[in-house]
mmCIF file of C-alpha atoms in Angstrom:
data_model
loop_
_atom_site.group_PDB
_atom_site.id
_atom_site.type_symbol
_atom_site.label_atom_id
_atom_site.label_comp_id
_atom_site.label_asym_id
_atom_site.label_seq_id
_atom_site.Cartn_x
_atom_site.Cartn_y
_atom_site.Cartn_z
ATOM 1 C CA MET R 223 8.800 1.995 -21.283
ATOM 2 C CA GLN R 224 11.066 3.664 -18.782
ATOM 3 C CA ASN R 225 12.241 2.353 -15.437
ATOM 4 C CA TYR R 226 11.238 4.225 -12.316
ATOM 5 C CA VAL R 227 12.949 4.510 -8.952
ATOM 6 C CA PHE R 228 10.970 4.327 -5.697
ATOM 7 C CA GLU R 229 11.287 7.046 -3.099
ATOM 8 C CA TYR R 230 9.235 7.507 0.062
ATOM 9 C CA LEU R 231 7.395 10.400 1.611
ATOM 10 C CA ASN R 232 8.194 8.862 5.018
ATOM 11 C CA GLU R 233 10.122 5.620 4.576
ATOM 12 C CA ASN R 234 9.891 4.452 8.198
ATOM 13 C CA GLU R 235 6.105 4.788 8.390
ATOM 14 C CA PHE R 236 5.656 3.215 4.965
ATOM 15 C CA LYS R 237 7.857 0.208 5.804
ATOM 16 C CA VAL R 238 5.957 -0.277 9.076
ATOM 17 C CA LYS R 239 2.713 -0.550 7.119
ATOM 18 C CA GLU R 240 4.306 -2.980 4.652
ATOM 19 C CA ARG R 241 5.529 -5.188 7.518
ATOM 20 C CA THR R 242 2.081 -5.123 9.103
ATOM 21 C CA LEU R 243 0.563 -6.218 5.796
ATOM 22 C CA ARG R 244 3.113 -9.022 5.581
ATOM 23 C CA LYS R 245 2.145 -10.259 9.029
ATOM 24 C CA TYR R 246 -1.643 -9.902 8.910
ATOM 25 C CA ASN R 247 -2.609 -9.943 5.230
ATOM 26 C CA LYS R 248 -0.272 -12.099 3.187
ATOM 27 C CA LEU R 249 -2.395 -11.981 0.019
ATOM 28 C CA ALA R 250 -2.257 -8.183 -0.169
ATOM 29 C CA TYR R 251 1.448 -8.156 0.693
ATOM 30 C CA LYS R 252 2.358 -10.687 -2.018
ATOM 31 C CA LYS R 253 0.359 -8.820 -4.675
ATOM 32 C CA LEU R 254 1.920 -5.521 -3.648
ATOM 33 C CA ILE R 255 5.546 -6.686 -3.507
ATOM 34 C CA PHE R 256 5.746 -9.260 -6.276
ATOM 35 C CA GLU R 257 3.249 -7.948 -8.807
ATOM 36 C CA PHE R 258 2.390 -4.274 -8.406
ATOM 37 C CA TYR R 259 5.851 -2.950 -7.437
ATOM 38 C CA GLU R 260 7.432 -4.744 -10.397
ATOM 39 C CA LYS R 261 4.897 -3.283 -12.823
ATOM 40 C CA LEU R 262 5.318 0.208 -11.370
ATOM 41 C CA ARG R 263 9.124 0.022 -11.602
ATOM 42 C CA SER R 264 8.884 -0.980 -15.252
ATOM 43 C CA GLY R 265 6.660 2.004 -16.053
ATOM 44 C CA LYS R 266 3.215 0.422 -16.121
ATOM 45 C CA LEU R 267 1.260 2.834 -13.922
ATOM 46 C CA LEU R 268 -1.676 1.200 -12.163
ATOM 47 C CA GLY R 269 -4.740 2.479 -10.344
ATOM 48 C CA ASP R 270 -6.935 5.525 -10.582
ATOM 49 C CA ILE R 271 -5.627 9.034 -11.167
ATOM 50 C CA VAL R 272 -6.491 11.178 -8.154
ATOM 51 C CA GLU R 273 -4.699 14.433 -8.920
ATOM 52 C CA VAL R 274 -2.756 15.903 -11.822
ATOM 53 C CA SER R 275 -0.318 18.809 -11.599
ATOM 54 C CA LYS R 276 2.283 20.237 -13.983
ATOM 55 C CA THR R 277 5.087 18.026 -12.660
ATOM 56 C CA SER R 278 3.316 15.011 -11.170
ATOM 57 C CA VAL R 279 0.363 12.644 -11.259
ATOM 58 C CA SER R 280 -1.050 11.082 -8.072
ATOM 59 C CA TYR R 281 -2.542 7.598 -8.152
ATOM 60 C CA GLU R 282 -4.555 5.386 -5.845
ATOM 61 C CA LEU R 283 -4.282 1.621 -6.408
ATOM 62 C CA LYS R 284 -6.645 -0.905 -4.835
ATOM 63 C CA VAL R 285 -4.719 -3.923 -3.559
ATOM 64 C CA PRO R 286 -6.705 -7.179 -3.625
ATOM 65 C CA THR R 287 -7.495 -8.762 -0.282
ATOM 66 C CA ASP R 288 -10.054 -11.187 1.063
ATOM 67 C CA LYS R 289 -13.676 -10.094 1.280
ATOM 68 C CA ILE R 290 -13.906 -10.364 5.073
ATOM 69 C CA PHE R 291 -10.954 -8.007 5.647
ATOM 70 C CA GLU R 292 -12.441 -5.563 3.167
ATOM 71 C CA LYS R 293 -15.835 -5.586 4.889
ATOM 72 C CA VAL R 294 -14.342 -5.123 8.363
ATOM 73 C CA HIS R 295 -11.544 -2.613 7.723
ATOM 74 C CA GLY R 296 -12.101 -1.317 4.192
ATOM 75 C CA GLU R 297 -10.105 -1.595 0.992
ATOM 76 C CA ILE R 298 -6.337 -1.683 1.087
ATOM 77 C CA ARG R 299 -5.023 1.085 -1.152
ATOM 78 C CA LEU R 300 -1.550 2.138 -2.191
ATOM 79 C CA HIS R 301 -1.148 5.885 -2.680
ATOM 80 C CA TYR R 302 1.710 7.084 -4.865
ATOM 81 C CA THR R 303 2.815 10.035 -6.973
ATOM 82 C CA VAL R 304 4.675 9.798 -10.272
ATOM 83 C CA TYR R 305 7.216 12.414 -11.389
ATOM 84 C CA LYS R 306 7.702 11.477 -15.043
ATOM 85 C CA ASN R 307 10.416 14.028 -15.781
ATOM 86 C CA LYS R 308 12.569 12.548 -12.964
ATOM 87 C CA ASN R 309 11.514 8.876 -13.411
ATOM 88 C CA VAL R 310 10.575 8.755 -9.735
ATOM 89 C CA ILE R 311 7.622 7.156 -8.007
ATOM 90 C CA LEU R 312 6.998 8.610 -4.558
ATOM 91 C CA LEU R 313 5.274 6.015 -2.367
ATOM 92 C CA THR R 314 3.191 8.076 0.037
ATOM 93 C CA ASN R 315 0.819 5.830 1.994
ATOM 94 C CA ILE R 316 -0.997 2.536 2.433
ATOM 95 C CA THR R 317 -4.537 2.712 3.795
ATOM 96 C CA PRO R 318 -6.506 1.874 5.975
ATOM 97 C CA GLU R 319 -3.996 3.612 8.233
ATOM 98 C CA GLU R 320 -5.760 3.105 11.547
ATOM 99 C CA ILE R 321 -5.661 -0.688 11.615
ATOM 100 C CA LEU R 322 -2.178 -0.912 10.085
ATOM 101 C CA ASP R 323 -0.728 1.491 12.666
ATOM 102 C CA GLU R 324 -2.562 -0.190 15.542
ATOM 103 C CA ALA R 325 -1.471 -3.662 14.427
ATOM 104 C CA HIS R 326 2.145 -2.534 14.386
ATOM 105 C CA ALA R 327 1.964 -0.885 17.820
ATOM 106 C CA SER R 328 0.598 -3.956 19.601
ATOM 107 C CA GLU R 329 -0.046 -7.594 18.829
ATOM 108 C CA LEU R 330 -3.635 -7.896 17.650
ATOM 109 C CA ASP R 331 -5.823 -10.978 17.714
ATOM 110 C CA THR R 332 -7.105 -12.477 14.510
ATOM 111 C CA TYR R 333 -10.327 -14.284 13.780
ATOM 112 C CA LYS R 334 -10.452 -16.321 10.572
ATOM 113 C CA GLY R 335 -7.480 -14.370 9.245
ATOM 114 C CA VAL R 336 -8.927 -10.916 9.945
ATOM 115 C CA ILE R 337 -7.243 -8.720 12.537
ATOM 116 C CA ILE R 338 -9.450 -7.525 15.367
ATOM 117 C CA SER R 339 -8.885 -3.966 16.575
ATOM 118 C CA LYS R 340 -8.524 -3.523 20.329
ATOM 119 C CA SER R 341 -9.638 0.111 20.193
ATOM 120 C CA ASP R 342 -12.661 -0.583 17.962
ATOM 121 C CA PRO R 343 -13.770 -4.220 18.258
#
């Protein structure tokens, strides 16, 4: 197994989404940071292959969350691209983008641990 280095498509936007997960969905955040990132760094590639090119492979990884959040906002997914010849993992996005961006922009209310969107209640 080879060790990979993380790089970001847009580090500021990605970190904002991570911080929003930390605040509003601790289960997903803990799994992402303490389990999935460690496995990815060590070379164990997780998730479904979305696209394959000559130099890279794009993946989509479902991050576990509670059922209520999933029903209201959809699955939390980490999108990343692996460049095996460079030993680089490019972290591109965390979805659902809408609620993560909105939750960062303004303080959102929660009901039973699920964030409630102001723009789409």
